[in-house]
Structure formats: C-alpha cells, structure tokens
Amino acid sequence: MKTVLLGCAILSCLALSPQGLQEDMQLERKKTWFISENNRPWTGHGYVANGAALLDDNLQTIWNPQGPRYKMPITVDFDLGVSFFLTRISIVQAGNGVHDIKTMDVAIRQSTSQPWKTIGVTMPPRGNHSCVINASTRYLSLRVHGTYSIYQPTPRELYFYVPTTTTIATTTATTK
C-alpha cells in the first residue's frame, strides 16, 4: 500500500537535524522544478544533460554542465512551485571519484526578489550524500565549488525531503 498526498509520494526515512533524528518523507519530484544553470549542458546522441536530469528518476541520466574548466561555482537552480519546509536534500553521485562533488553549498530563498541565503554543506569523500536544510523555501540553488578532479560534476539524482507532519494537501489517496 502506498499513500499519496496530492502528487507527493511518501517514502519514510530519517534525517539528522540539530534536534536529533527526525522522520521525513521524500517529495515526488517534477522535471518542471528545474529552471536554470550557469553552464551550458552537454548534448549528444539526442540527449541534453541539463539540470532536469536530476529530477527524472533515471540513474542512467546525469546533470553534465560543460564550459571552461575551473569556472566555479557551477550552479543549478530549482523552483519548487510552492514553499516547502525542507528537512534535507539527497544527492546521488556517479561514485567514480572523478566527477563526484567535493565542495558545494546550497542556497535558498522564498521569492525571486529576495537575496539567496547560503547554507553551508560539507561533502563526504566521494559517493552519495544527504545534507540538512531545515528551512522553508520555494527556490533552491546547488552551487558546486569543486570536484575530486578537474572535471565537471555529474550527479545523477537530487531528492527533496519534508517532515512527515507536513500538510501538503487536504485530500489523500491510497493506492495498492
């Protein structure tokens, strides 16, 4: 049985916050949340590796920003459509060490008229990572400052989490 809240699938997991462990749920992502990036995406074989690839539930697709090497930060911006209290985000990386993100931060804001508020993020040595947000936001920007090599980052997926107590809609539907 899977409970769906107006387009938001609930997947239970735990997030580490300053208050300790808390239960949270993964938002069902939409490709339309991707709005911009500061480098042109790689294109080839009929595929564009832009920031929307981070939201497509396909581990074979990647965000692959191109451009002059060492031109950092490389950013990708998202508009979640409405404001959510995000507990954390989770990044699925290539895991090969060459294209994995080494340093990055996350910036958030409620509207385009507000300045970005940066939330510092410490990345582990290679591989996947969850970073605590614990803030309300509609707009989110990932800013990659470096990888473990001179090459561009190529993360595969980005997941957004909210507290399980979040009211996302007034109606719920249950599917089997």
mmCIF file with all atom_site columns, C-alpha atoms in Angstrom:
data_model
loop_
_atom_site.group_PDB
_atom_site.id
_atom_site.type_symbol
_atom_site.label_atom_id
_atom_site.label_alt_id
_atom_site.label_comp_id
_atom_site.label_asym_id
_atom_site.label_entity_id
_atom_site.label_seq_id
_atom_site.pdbx_PDB_ins_code
_atom_site.Cartn_x
_atom_site.Cartn_y
_atom_site.Cartn_z
_atom_site.occupancy
_atom_site.B_iso_or_equiv
_atom_site.pdbx_formal_charge
_atom_site.auth_seq_id
_atom_site.auth_comp_id
_atom_site.auth_asym_id
_atom_site.auth_atom_id
_atom_site.pdbx_PDB_model_num
ATOM 1   C CA . MET A 1 1   ? 0.000  0.000  0.000   1.00 0.00 ? 1   MET A CA 1
ATOM 2   C CA . LYS A 1 2   ? 1.331  3.453  -0.954  1.00 0.00 ? 2   LYS A CA 1
ATOM 3   C CA . THR A 1 3   ? -0.158 6.688  0.361   1.00 0.00 ? 3   THR A CA 1
ATOM 4   C CA . VAL A 1 4   ? -0.010 9.670  -1.971  1.00 0.00 ? 4   VAL A CA 1
ATOM 5   C CA . LEU A 1 5   ? -0.579 13.267 -0.864  1.00 0.00 ? 5   LEU A CA 1
ATOM 6   C CA . LEU A 1 6   ? -1.578 15.331 -3.921  1.00 0.00 ? 6   LEU A CA 1
ATOM 7   C CA . GLY A 1 7   ? 1.334  14.220 -6.066  1.00 0.00 ? 7   GLY A CA 1
ATOM 8   C CA . CYS A 1 8   ? 3.834  13.739 -3.232  1.00 0.00 ? 8   CYS A CA 1
ATOM 9   C CA . ALA A 1 9   ? 4.859  10.130 -2.626  1.00 0.00 ? 9   ALA A CA 1
ATOM 10  C CA . ILE A 1 10  ? 5.703  9.317  0.962   1.00 0.00 ? 10  ILE A CA 1
ATOM 11  C CA . LEU A 1 11  ? 8.904  7.365  1.462   1.00 0.00 ? 11  LEU A CA 1
ATOM 12  C CA . SER A 1 12  ? 9.810  7.147  5.124   1.00 0.00 ? 12  SER A CA 1
ATOM 13  C CA . CYS A 1 13  ? 13.416 7.721  6.166   1.00 0.00 ? 13  CYS A CA 1
ATOM 14  C CA . LEU A 1 14  ? 15.384 9.517  8.840   1.00 0.00 ? 14  LEU A CA 1
ATOM 15  C CA . ALA A 1 15  ? 17.136 12.887 8.686   1.00 0.00 ? 15  ALA A CA 1
ATOM 16  C CA . LEU A 1 16  ? 19.752 14.143 11.106  1.00 0.00 ? 16  LEU A CA 1
ATOM 17  C CA . SER A 1 17  ? 18.877 17.614 12.351  1.00 0.00 ? 17  SER A CA 1
ATOM 18  C CA . PRO A 1 18  ? 20.183 19.774 15.202  1.00 0.00 ? 18  PRO A CA 1
ATOM 19  C CA . GLN A 1 19  ? 17.305 18.342 17.253  1.00 0.00 ? 19  GLN A CA 1
ATOM 20  C CA . GLY A 1 20  ? 18.435 14.762 16.545  1.00 0.00 ? 20  GLY A CA 1
ATOM 21  C CA . LEU A 1 21  ? 16.855 12.166 14.281  1.00 0.00 ? 21  LEU A CA 1
ATOM 22  C CA . GLN A 1 22  ? 13.508 13.022 12.760  1.00 0.00 ? 22  GLN A CA 1
ATOM 23  C CA . GLU A 1 23  ? 11.311 11.119 10.372  1.00 0.00 ? 23  GLU A CA 1
ATOM 24  C CA . ASP A 1 24  ? 10.818 12.728 6.994   1.00 0.00 ? 24  ASP A CA 1
ATOM 25  C CA . MET A 1 25  ? 9.323  11.883 3.613   1.00 0.00 ? 25  MET A CA 1
ATOM 26  C CA . GLN A 1 26  ? 10.566 12.276 0.075   1.00 0.00 ? 26  GLN A CA 1
ATOM 27  C CA . LEU A 1 27  ? 8.698  14.637 -2.218  1.00 0.00 ? 27  LEU A CA 1
ATOM 28  C CA . GLU A 1 28  ? 7.696  13.344 -5.614  1.00 0.00 ? 28  GLU A CA 1
ATOM 29  C CA . ARG A 1 29  ? 9.800  15.471 -7.926  1.00 0.00 ? 29  ARG A CA 1
ATOM 30  C CA . LYS A 1 30  ? 8.791  17.227 -11.131 1.00 0.00 ? 30  LYS A CA 1
ATOM 31  C CA . LYS A 1 31  ? 11.061 17.961 -14.078 1.00 0.00 ? 31  LYS A CA 1
ATOM 32  C CA . THR A 1 32  ? 9.455  21.405 -14.263 1.00 0.00 ? 32  THR A CA 1
ATOM 33  C CA . TRP A 1 33  ? 11.190 22.323 -10.982 1.00 0.00 ? 33  TRP A CA 1
ATOM 34  C CA . PHE A 1 34  ? 14.457 22.797 -12.925 1.00 0.00 ? 34  PHE A CA 1
ATOM 35  C CA . ILE A 1 35  ? 14.693 26.427 -14.050 1.00 0.00 ? 35  ILE A CA 1
ATOM 36  C CA . SER A 1 36  ? 18.297 27.330 -14.900 1.00 0.00 ? 36  SER A CA 1
ATOM 37  C CA . GLU A 1 37  ? 22.003 26.600 -14.740 1.00 0.00 ? 37  GLU A CA 1
ATOM 38  C CA . ASN A 1 38  ? 25.039 28.795 -15.312 1.00 0.00 ? 38  ASN A CA 1
ATOM 39  C CA . ASN A 1 39  ? 26.893 26.490 -17.739 1.00 0.00 ? 39  ASN A CA 1
ATOM 40  C CA . ARG A 1 40  ? 25.633 25.004 -20.958 1.00 0.00 ? 40  ARG A CA 1
ATOM 41  C CA . PRO A 1 41  ? 24.687 21.323 -20.603 1.00 0.00 ? 41  PRO A CA 1
ATOM 42  C CA . TRP A 1 42  ? 26.378 18.540 -22.539 1.00 0.00 ? 42  TRP A CA 1
ATOM 43  C CA . THR A 1 43  ? 24.381 17.440 -25.583 1.00 0.00 ? 43  THR A CA 1
ATOM 44  C CA . GLY A 1 44  ? 24.797 14.405 -27.776 1.00 0.00 ? 44  GLY A CA 1
ATOM 45  C CA . HIS A 1 45  ? 23.025 11.358 -29.188 1.00 0.00 ? 45  HIS A CA 1
ATOM 46  C CA . GLY A 1 46  ? 19.687 13.192 -28.913 1.00 0.00 ? 46  GLY A CA 1
ATOM 47  C CA . TYR A 1 47  ? 20.138 13.823 -25.179 1.00 0.00 ? 47  TYR A CA 1
ATOM 48  C CA . VAL A 1 48  ? 20.581 17.081 -23.254 1.00 0.00 ? 48  VAL A CA 1
ATOM 49  C CA . ALA A 1 49  ? 22.261 16.560 -19.855 1.00 0.00 ? 49  ALA A CA 1
ATOM 50  C CA . ASN A 1 50  ? 20.739 19.589 -18.119 1.00 0.00 ? 50  ASN A CA 1
ATOM 51  C CA . GLY A 1 51  ? 19.581 20.025 -14.532 1.00 0.00 ? 51  GLY A CA 1
ATOM 52  C CA . ALA A 1 52  ? 16.225 18.379 -15.276 1.00 0.00 ? 52  ALA A CA 1
ATOM 53  C CA . ALA A 1 53  ? 18.114 15.043 -15.347 1.00 0.00 ? 53  ALA A CA 1
ATOM 54  C CA . LEU A 1 54  ? 18.460 15.386 -11.562 1.00 0.00 ? 54  LEU A CA 1
ATOM 55  C CA . LEU A 1 55  ? 14.680 15.009 -11.272 1.00 0.00 ? 55  LEU A CA 1
ATOM 56  C CA . ASP A 1 56  ? 13.863 12.242 -13.787 1.00 0.00 ? 56  ASP A CA 1
ATOM 57  C CA . ASP A 1 57  ? 14.137 9.060  -11.642 1.00 0.00 ? 57  ASP A CA 1
ATOM 58  C CA . ASN A 1 58  ? 16.667 7.631  -14.086 1.00 0.00 ? 58  ASN A CA 1
ATOM 59  C CA . LEU A 1 59  ? 20.120 6.786  -12.717 1.00 0.00 ? 59  LEU A CA 1
ATOM 60  C CA . GLN A 1 60  ? 21.429 6.492  -16.286 1.00 0.00 ? 60  GLN A CA 1
ATOM 61  C CA . THR A 1 61  ? 20.928 10.220 -16.937 1.00 0.00 ? 61  THR A CA 1
ATOM 62  C CA . ILE A 1 62  ? 23.156 12.883 -15.399 1.00 0.00 ? 62  ILE A CA 1
ATOM 63  C CA . TRP A 1 63  ? 23.483 16.604 -14.963 1.00 0.00 ? 63  TRP A CA 1
ATOM 64  C CA . ASN A 1 64  ? 26.609 17.328 -17.004 1.00 0.00 ? 64  ASN A CA 1
ATOM 65  C CA . PRO A 1 65  ? 27.424 21.055 -17.112 1.00 0.00 ? 65  PRO A CA 1
ATOM 66  C CA . GLN A 1 66  ? 30.016 21.979 -19.724 1.00 0.00 ? 66  GLN A CA 1
ATOM 67  C CA . GLY A 1 67  ? 32.136 25.056 -20.073 1.00 0.00 ? 67  GLY A CA 1
ATOM 68  C CA . PRO A 1 68  ? 35.599 26.277 -19.223 1.00 0.00 ? 68  PRO A CA 1
ATOM 69  C CA . ARG A 1 69  ? 37.302 24.093 -16.638 1.00 0.00 ? 69  ARG A CA 1
ATOM 70  C CA . TYR A 1 70  ? 37.888 25.716 -13.271 1.00 0.00 ? 70  TYR A CA 1
ATOM 71  C CA . LYS A 1 71  ? 34.922 28.054 -13.838 1.00 0.00 ? 71  LYS A CA 1
ATOM 72  C CA . MET A 1 72  ? 33.347 27.610 -10.453 1.00 0.00 ? 72  MET A CA 1
ATOM 73  C CA . PRO A 1 73  ? 30.867 27.712 -8.945  1.00 0.00 ? 73  PRO A CA 1
ATOM 74  C CA . ILE A 1 74  ? 28.698 25.705 -11.290 1.00 0.00 ? 74  ILE A CA 1
ATOM 75  C CA . THR A 1 75  ? 25.072 26.237 -10.297 1.00 0.00 ? 75  THR A CA 1
ATOM 76  C CA . VAL A 1 76  ? 21.715 24.656 -10.981 1.00 0.00 ? 76  VAL A CA 1
ATOM 77  C CA . ASP A 1 77  ? 18.526 26.339 -9.744  1.00 0.00 ? 77  ASP A CA 1
ATOM 78  C CA . PHE A 1 78  ? 15.101 24.927 -8.916  1.00 0.00 ? 78  PHE A CA 1
ATOM 79  C CA . ASP A 1 79  ? 11.642 26.432 -8.363  1.00 0.00 ? 79  ASP A CA 1
ATOM 80  C CA . LEU A 1 80  ? 9.539  24.016 -6.301  1.00 0.00 ? 80  LEU A CA 1
ATOM 81  C CA . GLY A 1 81  ? 6.339  25.828 -7.322  1.00 0.00 ? 81  GLY A CA 1
ATOM 82  C CA . VAL A 1 82  ? 5.260  26.392 -3.721  1.00 0.00 ? 82  VAL A CA 1
ATOM 83  C CA . SER A 1 83  ? 7.162  26.827 -0.484  1.00 0.00 ? 83  SER A CA 1
ATOM 84  C CA . PHE A 1 84  ? 8.086  23.666 1.441   1.00 0.00 ? 84  PHE A CA 1
ATOM 85  C CA . PHE A 1 85  ? 9.855  23.235 4.761   1.00 0.00 ? 85  PHE A CA 1
ATOM 86  C CA . LEU A 1 86  ? 12.744 21.062 3.561   1.00 0.00 ? 86  LEU A CA 1
ATOM 87  C CA . THR A 1 87  ? 14.446 18.876 6.137   1.00 0.00 ? 87  THR A CA 1
ATOM 88  C CA . ARG A 1 88  ? 17.190 17.804 3.743   1.00 0.00 ? 88  ARG A CA 1
ATOM 89  C CA . ILE A 1 89  ? 18.211 17.063 0.200   1.00 0.00 ? 89  ILE A CA 1
ATOM 90  C CA . SER A 1 90  ? 19.955 13.941 -1.005  1.00 0.00 ? 90  SER A CA 1
ATOM 91  C CA . ILE A 1 91  ? 22.360 13.771 -3.957  1.00 0.00 ? 91  ILE A CA 1
ATOM 92  C CA . VAL A 1 92  ? 23.085 10.563 -5.874  1.00 0.00 ? 92  VAL A CA 1
ATOM 93  C CA . GLN A 1 93  ? 26.507 10.882 -7.486  1.00 0.00 ? 93  GLN A CA 1
ATOM 94  C CA . ALA A 1 94  ? 28.491 8.958  -10.060 1.00 0.00 ? 94  ALA A CA 1
ATOM 95  C CA . GLY A 1 95  ? 30.605 7.389  -7.315  1.00 0.00 ? 95  GLY A CA 1
ATOM 96  C CA . ASN A 1 96  ? 33.650 7.150  -9.571  1.00 0.00 ? 96  ASN A CA 1
ATOM 97  C CA . GLY A 1 97  ? 35.637 9.823  -7.745  1.00 0.00 ? 97  GLY A CA 1
ATOM 98  C CA . VAL A 1 98  ? 36.403 11.741 -10.926 1.00 0.00 ? 98  VAL A CA 1
ATOM 99  C CA . HIS A 1 99  ? 33.092 13.564 -11.306 1.00 0.00 ? 99  HIS A CA 1
ATOM 100 C CA . ASP A 1 100 ? 31.928 13.453 -7.662  1.00 0.00 ? 100 ASP A CA 1
ATOM 101 C CA . ILE A 1 101 ? 31.280 16.769 -5.937  1.00 0.00 ? 101 ILE A CA 1
ATOM 102 C CA . LYS A 1 102 ? 33.941 17.632 -3.366  1.00 0.00 ? 102 LYS A CA 1
ATOM 103 C CA . THR A 1 103 ? 32.755 21.066 -2.214  1.00 0.00 ? 103 THR A CA 1
ATOM 104 C CA . MET A 1 104 ? 29.374 22.724 -2.640  1.00 0.00 ? 104 MET A CA 1
ATOM 105 C CA . ASP A 1 105 ? 26.782 24.779 -0.860  1.00 0.00 ? 105 ASP A CA 1
ATOM 106 C CA . VAL A 1 106 ? 23.027 25.144 -1.081  1.00 0.00 ? 106 VAL A CA 1
ATOM 107 C CA . ALA A 1 107 ? 21.255 28.487 -1.307  1.00 0.00 ? 107 ALA A CA 1
ATOM 108 C CA . ILE A 1 108 ? 17.555 29.072 -0.668  1.00 0.00 ? 108 ILE A CA 1
ATOM 109 C CA . ARG A 1 109 ? 15.020 31.883 -0.978  1.00 0.00 ? 109 ARG A CA 1
ATOM 110 C CA . GLN A 1 110 ? 11.247 32.362 -0.879  1.00 0.00 ? 110 GLN A CA 1
ATOM 111 C CA . SER A 1 111 ? 10.908 34.668 -3.909  1.00 0.00 ? 111 SER A CA 1
ATOM 112 C CA . THR A 1 112 ? 12.992 35.923 -6.805  1.00 0.00 ? 112 THR A CA 1
ATOM 113 C CA . SER A 1 113 ? 13.029 39.406 -5.258  1.00 0.00 ? 113 SER A CA 1
ATOM 114 C CA . GLN A 1 114 ? 14.904 38.133 -2.175  1.00 0.00 ? 114 GLN A CA 1
ATOM 115 C CA . PRO A 1 115 ? 18.656 37.509 -1.986  1.00 0.00 ? 115 PRO A CA 1
ATOM 116 C CA . TRP A 1 116 ? 19.908 33.931 -1.758  1.00 0.00 ? 116 TRP A CA 1
ATOM 117 C CA . LYS A 1 117 ? 20.623 32.620 1.772   1.00 0.00 ? 117 LYS A CA 1
ATOM 118 C CA . THR A 1 118 ? 23.551 30.199 1.715   1.00 0.00 ? 118 THR A CA 1
ATOM 119 C CA . ILE A 1 119 ? 23.516 27.022 3.784   1.00 0.00 ? 119 ILE A CA 1
ATOM 120 C CA . GLY A 1 120 ? 26.986 25.521 4.110   1.00 0.00 ? 120 GLY A CA 1
ATOM 121 C CA . VAL A 1 121 ? 27.386 21.889 3.144   1.00 0.00 ? 121 VAL A CA 1
ATOM 122 C CA . THR A 1 122 ? 30.245 19.504 3.852   1.00 0.00 ? 122 THR A CA 1
ATOM 123 C CA . MET A 1 123 ? 30.565 16.677 1.368   1.00 0.00 ? 123 MET A CA 1
ATOM 124 C CA . PRO A 1 124 ? 31.909 13.255 2.386   1.00 0.00 ? 124 PRO A CA 1
ATOM 125 C CA . PRO A 1 125 ? 34.761 11.684 0.458   1.00 0.00 ? 125 PRO A CA 1
ATOM 126 C CA . ARG A 1 126 ? 33.012 10.606 -2.741  1.00 0.00 ? 126 ARG A CA 1
ATOM 127 C CA . GLY A 1 127 ? 29.658 8.955  -3.182  1.00 0.00 ? 127 GLY A CA 1
ATOM 128 C CA . ASN A 1 128 ? 26.087 9.855  -2.246  1.00 0.00 ? 128 ASN A CA 1
ATOM 129 C CA . HIS A 1 129 ? 25.245 12.471 0.328   1.00 0.00 ? 129 HIS A CA 1
ATOM 130 C CA . SER A 1 130 ? 22.361 13.947 2.314   1.00 0.00 ? 130 SER A CA 1
ATOM 131 C CA . CYS A 1 131 ? 22.574 17.499 3.581   1.00 0.00 ? 131 CYS A CA 1
ATOM 132 C CA . VAL A 1 132 ? 20.371 19.003 6.263   1.00 0.00 ? 132 VAL A CA 1
ATOM 133 C CA . ILE A 1 133 ? 18.382 22.060 5.202   1.00 0.00 ? 133 ILE A CA 1
ATOM 134 C CA . ASN A 1 134 ? 15.716 22.575 7.920   1.00 0.00 ? 134 ASN A CA 1
ATOM 135 C CA . ALA A 1 135 ? 14.354 25.724 6.306   1.00 0.00 ? 135 ALA A CA 1
ATOM 136 C CA . SER A 1 136 ? 11.317 26.845 4.379   1.00 0.00 ? 136 SER A CA 1
ATOM 137 C CA . THR A 1 137 ? 11.987 27.612 0.725   1.00 0.00 ? 137 THR A CA 1
ATOM 138 C CA . ARG A 1 138 ? 10.455 27.756 -2.716  1.00 0.00 ? 138 ARG A CA 1
ATOM 139 C CA . TYR A 1 139 ? 13.698 28.307 -4.647  1.00 0.00 ? 139 TYR A CA 1
ATOM 140 C CA . LEU A 1 140 ? 16.827 26.199 -4.178  1.00 0.00 ? 140 LEU A CA 1
ATOM 141 C CA . SER A 1 141 ? 20.246 26.548 -5.810  1.00 0.00 ? 141 SER A CA 1
ATOM 142 C CA . LEU A 1 142 ? 23.046 23.968 -5.767  1.00 0.00 ? 142 LEU A CA 1
ATOM 143 C CA . ARG A 1 143 ? 26.443 25.641 -6.109  1.00 0.00 ? 143 ARG A CA 1
ATOM 144 C CA . VAL A 1 144 ? 29.307 23.281 -6.861  1.00 0.00 ? 144 VAL A CA 1
ATOM 145 C CA . HIS A 1 145 ? 32.709 24.733 -5.983  1.00 0.00 ? 145 HIS A CA 1
ATOM 146 C CA . GLY A 1 146 ? 34.864 21.735 -6.844  1.00 0.00 ? 146 GLY A CA 1
ATOM 147 C CA . THR A 1 147 ? 35.103 18.051 -7.719  1.00 0.00 ? 147 THR A CA 1
ATOM 148 C CA . TYR A 1 148 ? 37.766 15.452 -6.862  1.00 0.00 ? 148 TYR A CA 1
ATOM 149 C CA . SER A 1 149 ? 39.384 16.146 -10.241 1.00 0.00 ? 149 SER A CA 1
ATOM 150 C CA . ILE A 1 150 ? 39.497 18.932 -12.819 1.00 0.00 ? 150 ILE A CA 1
ATOM 151 C CA . TYR A 1 151 ? 36.325 17.613 -14.447 1.00 0.00 ? 151 TYR A CA 1
ATOM 152 C CA . GLN A 1 152 ? 32.735 18.827 -14.165 1.00 0.00 ? 152 GLN A CA 1
ATOM 153 C CA . PRO A 1 153 ? 30.326 17.263 -11.664 1.00 0.00 ? 153 PRO A CA 1
ATOM 154 C CA . THR A 1 154 ? 27.913 14.632 -12.969 1.00 0.00 ? 154 THR A CA 1
ATOM 155 C CA . PRO A 1 155 ? 25.372 13.892 -10.221 1.00 0.00 ? 155 PRO A CA 1
ATOM 156 C CA . ARG A 1 156 ? 22.540 11.569 -11.216 1.00 0.00 ? 156 ARG A CA 1
ATOM 157 C CA . GLU A 1 157 ? 19.587 12.433 -8.959  1.00 0.00 ? 157 GLU A CA 1
ATOM 158 C CA . LEU A 1 158 ? 18.518 15.009 -6.385  1.00 0.00 ? 158 LEU A CA 1
ATOM 159 C CA . TYR A 1 159 ? 15.845 14.224 -3.791  1.00 0.00 ? 159 TYR A CA 1
ATOM 160 C CA . PHE A 1 160 ? 13.945 16.652 -1.540  1.00 0.00 ? 160 PHE A CA 1
ATOM 161 C CA . TYR A 1 161 ? 12.579 15.728 1.914   1.00 0.00 ? 161 TYR A CA 1
ATOM 162 C CA . VAL A 1 162 ? 9.942  17.323 4.176   1.00 0.00 ? 162 VAL A CA 1
ATOM 163 C CA . PRO A 1 163 ? 8.797  16.419 7.708   1.00 0.00 ? 163 PRO A CA 1
ATOM 164 C CA . THR A 1 164 ? 6.189  13.656 7.844   1.00 0.00 ? 164 THR A CA 1
ATOM 165 C CA . THR A 1 165 ? 3.944  16.082 9.711   1.00 0.00 ? 165 THR A CA 1
ATOM 166 C CA . THR A 1 166 ? 3.856  18.436 6.694   1.00 0.00 ? 166 THR A CA 1
ATOM 167 C CA . THR A 1 167 ? 0.383  19.092 5.320   1.00 0.00 ? 167 THR A CA 1
ATOM 168 C CA . ILE A 1 168 ? 0.838  19.111 1.582   1.00 0.00 ? 168 ILE A CA 1
ATOM 169 C CA . ALA A 1 169 ? -2.789 18.773 0.596   1.00 0.00 ? 169 ALA A CA 1
ATOM 170 C CA . THR A 1 170 ? -6.184 18.479 2.165   1.00 0.00 ? 170 THR A CA 1
ATOM 171 C CA . THR A 1 171 ? -7.050 15.233 0.400   1.00 0.00 ? 171 THR A CA 1
ATOM 172 C CA . THR A 1 172 ? -5.202 11.956 0.311   1.00 0.00 ? 172 THR A CA 1
ATOM 173 C CA . ALA A 1 173 ? -5.489 8.992  -1.965  1.00 0.00 ? 173 ALA A CA 1
ATOM 174 C CA . THR A 1 174 ? -4.437 5.446  -1.181  1.00 0.00 ? 174 THR A CA 1
ATOM 175 C CA . THR A 1 175 ? -3.215 3.091  -3.897  1.00 0.00 ? 175 THR A CA 1
ATOM 176 C CA . LYS A 1 176 ? -2.283 -0.564 -3.755  1.00 0.00 ? 176 LYS A CA 1
#
